[in-house]
CSV table of C-alpha atoms in Angstrom, one decimal:
chain,number,residue,atom,x,y,z
A,288,MET,CA,0.1,-0.2,-0.1
A,289,LYS,CA,2.9,2.3,0.2
A,290,TYR,CA,6.0,2.2,-1.8
A,291,ALA,CA,8.7,4.6,-3.5
A,292,LEU,CA,9.7,4.6,-7.3
A,293,THR,CA,13.3,6.2,-7.2
A,294,ASN,CA,16.2,7.2,-9.2
A,295,ALA,CA,13.8,8.1,-11.9
A,296,MET,CA,13.7,11.1,-14.6
A,297,LEU,CA,10.6,12.8,-14.2
A,298,LEU,CA,8.2,14.4,-17.1
A,299,ASP,CA,5.2,15.7,-14.7
A,300,GLY,CA,2.7,16.2,-17.7
A,301,THR,CA,2.8,20.1,-17.6
A,302,GLU,CA,3.1,22.1,-20.9
A,303,ASN,CA,6.7,22.8,-20.6
A,304,MET,CA,8.2,19.7,-18.9
A,305,GLN,CA,11.5,19.0,-18.7
A,306,ALA,CA,13.0,15.9,-17.3
A,307,ARG,CA,14.3,15.9,-13.7
A,308,PRO,CA,15.8,13.5,-11.3
A,309,ALA,CA,12.8,12.5,-9.0
A,310,ALA,CA,11.6,9.9,-6.5
A,311,VAL,CA,8.1,9.6,-6.0
A,312,LEU,CA,6.1,8.2,-2.9
A,313,VAL,CA,2.9,6.1,-3.8
A,314,GLU,CA,0.4,5.6,-0.7
A,315,ASN,CA,-2.8,3.8,-0.9
A,316,GLY,CA,-2.8,4.1,-4.7
A,317,ARG,CA,-2.2,7.7,-4.8
A,318,ILE,CA,1.3,10.1,-5.0
A,319,ALA,CA,1.9,11.3,-1.6
A,320,ALA,CA,5.1,12.9,-2.7
A,321,VAL,CA,7.4,13.8,-5.2
A,322,GLU,CA,10.7,15.0,-4.5
A,323,SER,CA,14.3,14.9,-5.7
A,324,ASP,CA,15.4,12.0,-4.2
A,325,ALA,CA,13.8,9.3,-1.4
A,326,GLY,CA,15.8,10.5,1.8
A,327,SER,CA,12.5,11.6,3.3
A,328,PHE,CA,10.4,8.5,2.5
A,329,GLY,CA,11.5,6.3,5.3
A,330,ASN,CA,12.1,2.8,5.4
A,331,VAL,CA,9.3,1.6,2.6
A,332,LYS,CA,9.2,-0.6,-0.4
A,333,THR,CA,11.6,0.9,-3.0
A,334,TYR,CA,11.2,0.5,-7.1
A,335,ASP,CA,14.7,1.6,-8.5
A,336,LEU,CA,13.6,2.8,-11.4
A,337,GLY,CA,17.5,3.1,-12.7
A,338,GLY,CA,17.1,6.5,-14.8
A,339,ALA,CA,14.4,5.6,-16.6
A,340,TYR,CA,11.6,7.9,-17.5
A,341,LEU,CA,8.4,8.4,-15.3
A,342,MET,CA,5.5,10.3,-16.5
A,343,PRO,CA,1.6,10.3,-16.2
A,344,GLY,CA,-0.1,7.5,-18.1
A,345,LEU,CA,-1.3,8.4,-21.2
A,346,ILE,CA,-5.2,8.9,-22.1
A,347,ASN,CA,-6.7,8.1,-25.1
A,348,MET,CA,-9.7,10.0,-25.5
A,349,HIS,CA,-11.5,8.1,-28.5
A,350,VAL,CA,-11.9,4.5,-27.9
A,351,HIS,CA,-14.7,2.1,-29.4
A,352,LEU,CA,-13.9,-1.6,-27.5
A,353,PRO,CA,-15.2,-4.1,-29.7
A,354,GLY,CA,-12.6,-4.6,-31.8
A,355,SER,CA,-9.1,-5.4,-32.6
A,356,GLY,CA,-8.1,-2.9,-35.2
A,357,MET,CA,-6.6,-5.9,-37.4
A,358,PRO,CA,-8.0,-5.7,-40.9
A,359,SER,CA,-10.7,-7.9,-41.7
A,360,TYR,CA,-11.8,-9.2,-45.1
A,361,THR,CA,-14.9,-10.5,-43.3
A,362,LYS,CA,-18.3,-8.6,-43.9
A,363,LYS,CA,-19.1,-6.0,-41.6
A,364,GLN,CA,-21.3,-6.4,-38.6
A,365,ASN,CA,-24.7,-5.5,-38.7
A,366,ALA,CA,-27.9,-4.6,-37.2
A,367,LYS,CA,-28.8,-8.3,-37.6
A,368,SER,CA,-25.3,-9.8,-35.9
A,369,VAL,CA,-25.4,-7.1,-33.1
A,370,ASN,CA,-28.8,-8.1,-32.2
A,371,PHE,CA,-27.9,-11.6,-31.6
A,372,LEU,CA,-24.5,-11.0,-30.0
A,373,MET,CA,-26.6,-8.9,-27.2
A,374,SER,CA,-29.8,-11.0,-27.5
A,375,ASN,CA,-28.9,-13.6,-24.6
A,376,ILE,CA,-26.4,-14.1,-21.2
A,377,ILE,CA,-24.1,-16.4,-23.2
A,378,THR,CA,-23.2,-14.2,-26.2
A,379,ARG,CA,-23.1,-11.0,-23.9
A,380,SER,CA,-20.8,-12.6,-21.5
A,381,VAL,CA,-18.2,-13.2,-24.7
A,382,VAL,CA,-18.9,-9.4,-25.7
A,383,TYR,CA,-18.0,-8.6,-22.3
A,384,ALA,CA,-14.7,-10.7,-21.9
A,385,LEU,CA,-13.7,-9.5,-25.2
A,386,CYS,CA,-14.1,-5.8,-24.6
A,387,TYR,CA,-12.4,-6.2,-21.1
A,388,LYS,CA,-9.1,-8.0,-22.9
A,389,PHE,CA,-9.1,-4.8,-25.1
A,390,ALA,CA,-9.6,-2.8,-22.5
A,391,ARG,CA,-6.4,-4.2,-20.6
A,392,THR,CA,-4.3,-4.1,-23.8
A,393,GLU,CA,-5.0,-0.5,-23.5
A,394,LEU,CA,-3.4,-0.5,-20.1
A,395,LEU,CA,-0.4,-2.9,-20.7
A,396,SER,CA,0.4,-0.2,-23.4
A,397,GLY,CA,0.8,2.6,-20.7
A,398,VAL,CA,-2.8,3.8,-21.4
A,399,THR,CA,-4.1,4.3,-18.0
A,400,THR,CA,-7.5,6.2,-18.6
A,401,ILE,CA,-9.7,5.5,-21.6
A,402,ARG,CA,-12.5,7.3,-22.9
A,403,THR,CA,-15.1,4.9,-24.9
A,404,VAL,CA,-17.4,6.7,-27.7
A,405,GLY,CA,-19.9,4.2,-29.2
A,406,GLY,CA,-20.0,0.5,-27.6
A,407,LEU,CA,-22.4,-2.2,-27.7
A,408,ARG,CA,-25.4,-1.4,-25.2
A,409,ASN,CA,-24.1,-1.1,-21.9
A,410,THR,CA,-20.8,-3.5,-21.8
A,411,ASP,CA,-18.6,-0.2,-21.6
A,412,SER,CA,-20.1,1.0,-18.5
A,413,ARG,CA,-20.3,-2.4,-16.9
A,414,ILE,CA,-16.5,-3.1,-17.6
A,415,ARG,CA,-16.0,0.2,-15.9
A,416,ASP,CA,-17.8,-0.6,-12.9
A,417,ASP,CA,-16.2,-4.1,-12.2
A,418,ILE,CA,-13.0,-2.3,-12.9
A,419,ASN,CA,-14.2,0.3,-10.2
A,420,ALA,CA,-15.0,-1.9,-8.0
A,421,GLY,CA,-11.7,-3.7,-7.7
A,422,LYS,CA,-13.3,-6.8,-9.4
A,423,ARG,CA,-10.6,-6.3,-12.3
A,424,LEU,CA,-7.8,-4.6,-13.7
A,425,GLY,CA,-8.1,-2.3,-16.4
A,426,PRO,CA,-7.8,1.2,-16.9
A,427,ARG,CA,-10.0,4.0,-15.9
A,428,ILE,CA,-12.8,4.4,-18.2
A,429,LEU,CA,-15.2,7.1,-19.2
A,430,ALA,CA,-17.9,5.6,-21.3
A,431,SER,CA,-20.4,6.5,-23.5
A,432,ASN,CA,-22.1,3.5,-24.1
A,433,GLU,CA,-24.2,3.3,-27.5
A,434,ALA,CA,-24.2,6.2,-29.3
A,435,VAL,CA,-27.3,7.7,-31.0
A,436,SER,CA,-27.3,7.8,-34.8
A,437,VAL,CA,-30.2,8.4,-37.2
A,438,PRO,CA,-31.2,5.5,-40.0
A,439,GLY,CA,-28.5,5.3,-42.5
A,440,GLY,CA,-26.4,7.3,-40.5
A,441,HIS,CA,-22.8,6.5,-39.2
A,442,MET,CA,-22.9,3.1,-37.2
A,443,ALA,CA,-26.8,3.1,-37.1
A,444,GLY,CA,-27.7,-0.2,-35.6
A,445,VAL,CA,-24.6,-1.3,-34.9
A,446,LEU,CA,-22.7,0.7,-32.2
A,447,ALA,CA,-25.6,3.3,-32.3
A,448,TYR,CA,-29.1,3.6,-31.8
A,449,GLU,CA,-31.6,4.9,-34.8
A,450,ALA,CA,-33.5,8.3,-33.9
A,451,THR,CA,-36.0,9.2,-36.4
A,452,ASN,CA,-37.3,12.4,-34.4
A,453,GLU,CA,-36.6,14.7,-31.3
A,454,ASP,CA,-38.9,12.5,-29.3
A,455,ASP,CA,-36.6,9.5,-30.1
A,456,CYS,CA,-33.4,11.6,-29.0
A,457,VAL,CA,-34.7,12.2,-25.9
A,458,LYS,CA,-35.8,8.7,-25.5
A,459,TYR,CA,-32.3,7.4,-26.2
A,460,VAL,CA,-30.3,9.6,-24.6
A,461,ASP,CA,-32.7,8.7,-21.1
A,462,LEU,CA,-32.0,4.7,-22.4
A,463,ILE,CA,-28.2,5.4,-22.2
A,464,ALA,CA,-28.5,7.3,-18.9
A,465,ARG,CA,-29.8,4.8,-16.9
A,466,ASP,CA,-26.5,3.4,-16.8
A,467,LYS,CA,-24.9,6.2,-15.6
A,468,PRO,CA,-22.6,6.6,-18.5
A,469,ASP,CA,-20.0,9.4,-18.3
A,470,LEU,CA,-21.1,11.3,-21.7
A,471,ILE,CA,-23.2,10.8,-24.6
A,472,LYS,CA,-21.7,10.3,-28.3
A,473,ILE,CA,-23.9,11.2,-31.3
A,474,MET,CA,-23.0,10.5,-34.9
A,475,VAL,CA,-23.6,13.7,-36.8
A,476,THR,CA,-21.9,13.2,-40.2
A,477,GLY,CA,-21.2,10.2,-42.1
A,478,GLY,CA,-17.6,8.6,-42.2
A,479,VAL,CA,-14.9,8.1,-45.2
A,480,LEU,CA,-16.7,4.9,-45.9
A,481,ASP,CA,-20.1,5.7,-45.6
A,482,ALA,CA,-19.4,8.6,-48.3
A,483,LYS,CA,-20.7,8.3,-52.1
A,484,VAL,CA,-19.6,10.9,-53.7
A,485,LYS,CA,-15.9,11.9,-54.4
A,486,GLY,CA,-14.5,14.8,-52.1
A,487,GLU,CA,-17.8,14.7,-49.8
A,488,PRO,CA,-16.9,12.9,-47.2
A,489,GLY,CA,-18.4,13.0,-43.6
A,490,GLU,CA,-22.2,14.0,-45.3
A,491,LEU,CA,-24.7,15.6,-42.7
A,492,LYS,CA,-26.7,13.0,-41.4
A,493,MET,CA,-28.4,14.2,-38.2
A,494,PRO,CA,-30.6,16.9,-38.5
A,495,PRO,CA,-30.0,20.2,-36.7
A,496,GLU,CA,-33.3,19.5,-34.6
A,497,LEU,CA,-32.2,16.1,-33.4
A,498,ILE,CA,-28.5,17.7,-32.3
A,499,LYS,CA,-30.2,20.1,-30.4
A,500,ALA,CA,-32.5,17.3,-28.6
A,501,CYS,CA,-29.5,15.3,-28.3
A,502,CYS,CA,-27.5,17.8,-26.6
A,503,ASP,CA,-30.1,19.2,-24.5
A,504,GLU,CA,-31.4,16.1,-22.9
A,505,ALA,CA,-27.8,15.1,-22.5
A,506,HIS,CA,-27.2,18.5,-20.7
A,507,ARG,CA,-30.3,18.6,-18.7
A,508,LEU,CA,-28.9,15.2,-17.2
A,509,GLY,CA,-25.4,17.0,-16.6
A,510,LEU,CA,-23.7,14.6,-19.5
A,511,LYS,CA,-21.4,16.2,-22.2
A,512,VAL,CA,-21.8,15.4,-25.7
A,513,ALA,CA,-19.2,14.3,-27.8
A,514,ALA,CA,-20.5,13.7,-31.9
A,515,HIS,CA,-18.9,12.2,-34.8
A,516,VAL,CA,-17.9,15.0,-37.3
A,517,GLU,CA,-16.3,14.7,-40.6
A,518,SER,CA,-17.5,17.6,-42.7
A,519,PRO,CA,-17.3,21.7,-42.1
A,520,GLU,CA,-21.3,21.8,-42.4
A,521,GLY,CA,-21.6,18.8,-39.8
A,522,MET,CA,-19.1,21.1,-37.6
A,523,THR,CA,-20.9,24.1,-38.0
A,524,LYS,CA,-24.3,22.2,-36.9
A,525,ALA,CA,-22.9,20.3,-34.4
A,526,LEU,CA,-21.5,23.0,-32.7
A,527,ALA,CA,-24.1,25.5,-33.3
A,528,ASN,CA,-26.7,22.9,-31.8
A,529,GLY,CA,-24.6,22.2,-28.3
A,530,VAL,CA,-21.6,19.6,-28.9
A,531,ASP,CA,-18.8,19.6,-26.6
A,532,THR,CA,-16.4,17.8,-28.2
A,533,ILE,CA,-15.8,17.3,-32.2
A,534,GLU,CA,-14.3,13.7,-32.8
A,535,HIS,CA,-12.0,14.0,-36.0
A,536,GLY,CA,-13.0,17.2,-37.2
A,537,ALA,CA,-12.9,19.1,-40.7
A,538,ALA,CA,-11.0,21.9,-42.3
A,539,ALA,CA,-12.0,24.7,-40.0
A,540,SER,CA,-13.1,28.3,-41.0
A,541,ARG,CA,-13.3,31.6,-38.9
A,542,GLU,CA,-17.1,30.6,-38.1
A,543,HIS,CA,-16.2,27.5,-36.7
A,544,ILE,CA,-13.6,29.1,-34.4
A,545,GLU,CA,-15.8,31.2,-33.2
A,546,LEU,CA,-18.6,28.5,-32.5
A,547,TYR,CA,-15.7,26.6,-31.0
A,548,LYS,CA,-14.8,29.5,-28.6
A,549,SER,CA,-18.5,30.4,-28.1
A,550,ARG,CA,-19.3,26.8,-26.5
A,551,GLY,CA,-16.2,26.3,-24.8
A,552,ALA,CA,-15.8,23.2,-27.4
A,553,ALA,CA,-13.0,21.1,-28.0
A,554,GLN,CA,-11.7,19.0,-30.8
A,555,ILE,CA,-10.2,15.6,-30.5
A,556,CYS,CA,-8.0,15.1,-33.0
A,557,THR,CA,-7.8,11.1,-34.5
A,558,ILE,CA,-5.0,11.2,-37.2
A,559,SER,CA,-4.6,7.1,-36.8
A,560,PRO,CA,-7.2,5.9,-38.7
A,561,ALA,CA,-7.1,8.3,-41.5
A,562,ILE,CA,-3.6,7.2,-42.5
A,563,PRO,CA,-3.9,3.8,-43.5
A,564,CYS,CA,-7.2,5.1,-45.7
A,565,ALA,CA,-5.2,8.2,-47.2
A,566,LYS,CA,-1.4,6.9,-47.0
A,567,PHE,CA,-1.6,3.3,-47.7
A,568,PRO,CA,-1.5,1.3,-51.2
A,569,MET,CA,-5.2,0.5,-51.8
A,570,GLU,CA,-4.3,-3.2,-52.3
A,571,ILE,CA,-2.7,-2.9,-48.6
A,572,ALA,CA,-5.6,-0.8,-46.9
A,573,HIS,CA,-8.5,-2.3,-49.0
A,574,THR,CA,-9.6,0.8,-50.2
A,575,THR,CA,-11.1,2.0,-53.4
A,576,PRO,CA,-10.1,5.4,-55.4
A,577,LEU,CA,-13.2,7.1,-53.9
A,578,SER,CA,-12.6,5.9,-50.0
A,579,LYS,CA,-8.8,6.7,-50.9
A,580,PHE,CA,-9.3,10.2,-51.9
A,581,ASN,CA,-12.1,10.7,-49.5
A,582,GLY,CA,-9.8,9.8,-46.8
A,583,GLU,CA,-7.1,12.2,-47.6
A,584,VAL,CA,-9.7,15.0,-47.6
A,585,VAL,CA,-10.6,13.7,-44.0
A,586,LEU,CA,-7.0,13.3,-43.1
A,587,GLU,CA,-6.3,17.0,-44.2
A,588,GLY,CA,-9.3,18.2,-42.6
A,589,ILE,CA,-8.3,16.6,-39.0
A,590,ILE,CA,-4.9,18.3,-39.6
A,591,ASP,CA,-6.1,21.8,-40.2
A,592,CYS,CA,-8.7,21.6,-37.4
A,593,ALA,CA,-6.1,21.0,-34.9
A,594,LYS,CA,-3.8,23.5,-36.2
A,595,LYS,CA,-6.1,26.6,-36.2
A,596,ALA,CA,-7.9,25.5,-32.9
A,597,LEU,CA,-4.3,25.5,-31.4
A,598,GLU,CA,-3.6,28.6,-32.9
A,599,ASN,CA,-7.1,30.2,-31.7
A,600,GLY,CA,-6.4,28.9,-27.9
A,601,ILE,CA,-9.0,26.1,-28.1
A,602,PRO,CA,-8.4,22.9,-26.5
A,603,VAL,CA,-7.3,19.8,-28.6
A,604,GLY,CA,-7.1,16.2,-27.4
A,605,LEU,CA,-5.8,13.4,-28.8
A,606,GLY,CA,-7.5,9.9,-29.4
A,607,THR,CA,-6.8,6.9,-31.6
A,608,ASP,CA,-10.4,5.7,-32.8
A,609,THR,CA,-9.6,2.3,-32.0
A,610,ALA,CA,-10.7,-0.1,-33.7
A,611,CYS,CA,-10.7,1.0,-37.1
A,612,PRO,CA,-8.4,-0.9,-39.6
A,613,PHE,CA,-5.0,-0.7,-38.6
A,614,VAL,CA,-5.7,0.7,-35.3
A,615,THR,CA,-4.9,-1.1,-32.4
A,616,HIS,CA,-5.4,-0.9,-29.0
A,617,TYR,CA,-2.1,-0.8,-28.1
A,618,ASP,CA,-0.8,1.9,-30.5
A,619,MET,CA,-1.9,5.2,-28.6
A,620,TRP,CA,1.9,6.1,-29.1
A,621,ARG,CA,1.5,6.6,-32.5
A,622,GLU,CA,-1.2,9.2,-32.3
A,623,LEU,CA,1.3,11.4,-30.5
A,624,VAL,CA,4.1,10.8,-33.2
A,625,TYR,CA,1.0,11.7,-35.9
A,626,PHE,CA,0.5,14.8,-33.8
A,627,LYS,CA,4.1,15.7,-34.0
A,628,LYS,CA,4.7,15.0,-37.7
A,629,TYR,CA,1.5,16.5,-39.3
A,630,VAL,CA,0.4,19.5,-36.5
A,631,GLY,CA,3.6,20.5,-35.8
A,632,VAL,CA,3.8,20.0,-32.1
A,633,THR,CA,7.1,19.7,-29.6
A,634,ASN,CA,7.3,16.2,-28.3
A,635,ALA,CA,6.7,18.0,-25.1
A,636,PHE,CA,3.5,19.3,-26.1
A,637,ALA,CA,2.5,15.9,-27.6
A,638,LEU,CA,3.2,14.4,-24.3
A,639,HIS,CA,1.1,17.2,-22.5
A,640,THR,CA,-1.8,16.8,-24.6
A,641,ALA,CA,-2.2,13.1,-24.1
A,642,THR,CA,-1.8,13.4,-20.5
A,643,LEU,CA,-3.0,16.7,-18.8
A,644,VAL,CA,-5.1,18.3,-21.7
A,645,ASN,CA,-7.0,15.2,-22.1
A,646,ALA,CA,-7.8,15.3,-18.3
A,647,ARG,CA,-8.9,18.6,-18.7
A,648,ILE,CA,-11.1,18.0,-21.4
A,649,ALA,CA,-12.7,14.8,-20.0
A,650,GLY,CA,-13.2,16.9,-16.5
A,651,ILE,CA,-10.7,14.6,-14.6
A,652,ASP,CA,-7.5,16.8,-14.5
A,653,GLY,CA,-8.1,16.7,-10.5
A,654,GLU,CA,-7.8,13.0,-10.4
A,655,THR,CA,-5.4,12.3,-13.3
A,656,GLY,CA,-3.1,13.3,-16.0
A,657,SER,CA,0.0,14.9,-14.4
A,658,VAL,CA,2.3,13.7,-11.2
A,659,GLU,CA,1.1,15.7,-8.5
A,660,VAL,CA,0.8,15.0,-4.9
A,661,GLY,CA,-2.8,13.8,-4.0
A,662,LYS,CA,-3.8,12.4,-7.4
A,663,SER,CA,-3.9,9.1,-8.2
A,664,ALA,CA,-0.9,7.1,-9.1
A,665,ASP,CA,-1.7,6.8,-12.8
A,666,LEU,CA,1.9,6.3,-14.2
A,667,LEU,CA,4.0,5.4,-17.2
A,668,VAL,CA,7.7,4.3,-17.1
A,669,THR,CA,9.8,4.2,-20.4
A,670,ARG,CA,13.5,3.1,-20.9
A,671,GLY,CA,14.1,6.0,-23.3
A,672,ASP,CA,13.4,9.6,-23.5
A,673,PRO,CA,10.3,10.7,-25.0
A,674,LEU,CA,11.3,13.9,-25.1
A,675,GLU,CA,13.8,12.9,-27.6
A,676,ASP,CA,11.9,10.5,-29.1
A,677,LEU,CA,8.5,9.6,-28.4
A,678,THR,CA,8.6,6.1,-30.0
A,679,ALA,CA,10.3,5.5,-26.7
A,680,LEU,CA,6.5,5.0,-25.4
A,681,ARG,CA,6.3,2.1,-27.7
A,682,SER,CA,7.7,-0.6,-25.1
A,683,PRO,CA,6.8,0.8,-21.2
A,684,GLU,CA,8.9,-0.7,-18.6
A,685,MET,CA,6.5,-0.3,-16.1
A,686,VAL,CA,2.4,0.6,-16.0
A,687,VAL,CA,1.0,2.0,-12.7
A,688,MET,CA,-2.6,2.2,-12.0
A,689,ARG,CA,-4.1,3.6,-9.1
A,690,GLY,CA,-0.9,2.3,-7.4
A,691,LYS,CA,-1.3,-1.0,-8.7
A,692,VAL,CA,2.3,-1.5,-10.3
A,693,ILE,CA,2.7,-3.6,-13.7
A,694,GLU,CA,5.9,-4.5,-14.3
A,695,LYS,CA,7.4,-5.4,-17.6
A,696,PRO,CA,4.0,-5.0,-19.4
A,697,THR,CA,3.4,-7.1,-22.6
A,698,VAL,CA,1.0,-7.1,-25.3
A,699,LYS,CA,0.3,-9.2,-28.2
A,700,LYS,CA,0.8,-7.6,-31.6
A,701,PHE,CA,0.0,-7.9,-35.0
A,702,ASP,CA,3.3,-7.9,-36.9
A,703,TYR,CA,1.4,-7.1,-40.4
A,704,VAL,CA,-0.5,-4.1,-38.7
A,705,GLU,CA,2.9,-3.1,-37.4
A,706,GLN,CA,5.5,-3.5,-40.1
A,707,GLU,CA,2.7,-1.1,-42.3
A,708,LEU,CA,2.2,1.6,-39.9
A,709,ASP,CA,5.9,1.6,-39.4
A,710,LYS,CA,6.5,2.7,-43.1
A,711,HIS,CA,4.5,5.7,-42.0
A,712,LEU,CA,6.3,7.1,-39.0
């Protein structure tokens, strides 16, 4: 219940962090002291980190637990298959076990908090509650459970209910709220693979009055709303009608910037799923000329949105959009690399964003996101210095979750996926 992490180089999660020698005392799962050495800690169990780098655990702001990210050549799941999986206790238990496995993979890769934004019924909150109760070891989960979409909308019938009018929106938000989610997710536009016209990904699917109905009811219940958006029109409608975070984003105009500011909204930058679609050869990514072109549009839109948001003081968070093809539950570190490469931030700012900024956007910065006395001991240890090379995050030496130490964590990786992604670092 009480131990010290000594001989560490501390990266504390703040914006201008610099590595400094430190020792951290952990007691009852929380950070009890941060000193230059362990001399004042007394006789406690010690983990000598041997000069390794100690930082806050990463926070992944955009995760879908029902999938691995391994490219699949089988038919996509549909409403019929999902209804079957959730129809009886046996198949639901299989779904639960699979989703928990992927949540644990996130933790073992150095991600101590995940924000799930579209799942199968209430599976995510059930896993969250079991982890919080100490029944299972896993990351902190901020769960939205199943999302709200419209007929023909993004993930409709699969990871989202289908609302046809404003009353449906209220009904589904209330239904989701019964399981005490941490936020509500809505699908405002289509996605790259939904698009039918070249150059027009992210077609507006959810009418403005339905967006507003979802947001009004969620806000009445004290819940923030995250919105899947991949077009400028969708971003305008979403922000104007009350959403709190734009997931993904699109090329941003001055009007968008003003809407972000008036709403106090944030963008969640998700470059990872756009890389395979836009950058991989079509025979590797199994894309078409249409989807590849639209993937490039979405990639450039996400990057443009992040750059302009940062230039205008709008919060930008990071998430992977796991489990899109080639986006696994152990590769959050890649999102930081892409953030640096495409948005042009420093290594320190990428680390700061994936920890303390993400925590602020999620409303949990009083609990996690930085190495400070009183906060939960959610920590990540790497042998190399991420300030010099973000790929040091790829293989954690240690992960600490609410004080629980996991030494030499390992995850099963898909060699084929890793090889293809490594070509685009």
